[in-house]
């Protein structure tokens, strides 16, 4: 039997279920960030009409304001899958290649803390973003050779709290750059009210 202490950093399964139930599942359910939501709706609608992958999206702003939630909603509104990771996790180009080669057409690839990508992985990402093509090494030593692979068109959604830490070559490859800002009191009230209704908890006005 697994012993769980109240000080364990890992969330309880029930907590994860509750958290997921509170997350909005569509742009229409998302409260606040009106400019961001309106812009994303237009870009998504255009991509769906063209039957193409959505332009790569960069979401920047303070932590905890819904960037991850928005990435999931983007995928849902496009009717595609989403793969999630973070910059520090992608330590080698091979880690990135493993994800990219498993993406299906027009899937969303969400990278949190994208400003923390190391330079080798970042440069490897350039051709994937621009041409949907990657280069992999076959064999080792004298017989090693590089092979170019075409990958399915995809949408990279990057999230960062430090826009200034992104290199210009990476930033310039995002067709959609949107700032996520702090919520005003009215939006916060609506968010709390919505959460209380889902959890069936009464709150005082």
Coordinates of N, CA and C in Angstrom, one line a residue, residues 13 65 82 108 141 147 170 177:
X13 N -5.0 12.5 -6.9 CA -5.8 12.2 -8.2 C -7.1 13.0 -8.2
X65 N -2.0 32.4 -15.9 CA -3.1 33.2 -16.5 C -3.8 32.5 -17.6
X82 N -3.2 17.2 -29.0 CA -2.2 18.1 -28.5 C -1.2 17.3 -27.7
X108 N -1.4 20.0 -32.5 CA -0.8 21.1 -31.7 C 0.3 20.5 -30.8
X141 N 29.9 7.2 -35.8 CA 31.2 7.1 -36.3 C 31.4 7.4 -37.8
X147 N 19.9 12.3 -42.5 CA 18.8 12.1 -43.4 C 17.7 13.1 -43.1
X170 N 13.9 32.5 -33.3 CA 12.8 31.7 -32.8 C 11.5 32.6 -32.8
X177 N 1.5 36.1 -32.3 CA 2.2 36.5 -31.0 C 1.2 37.3 -30.1

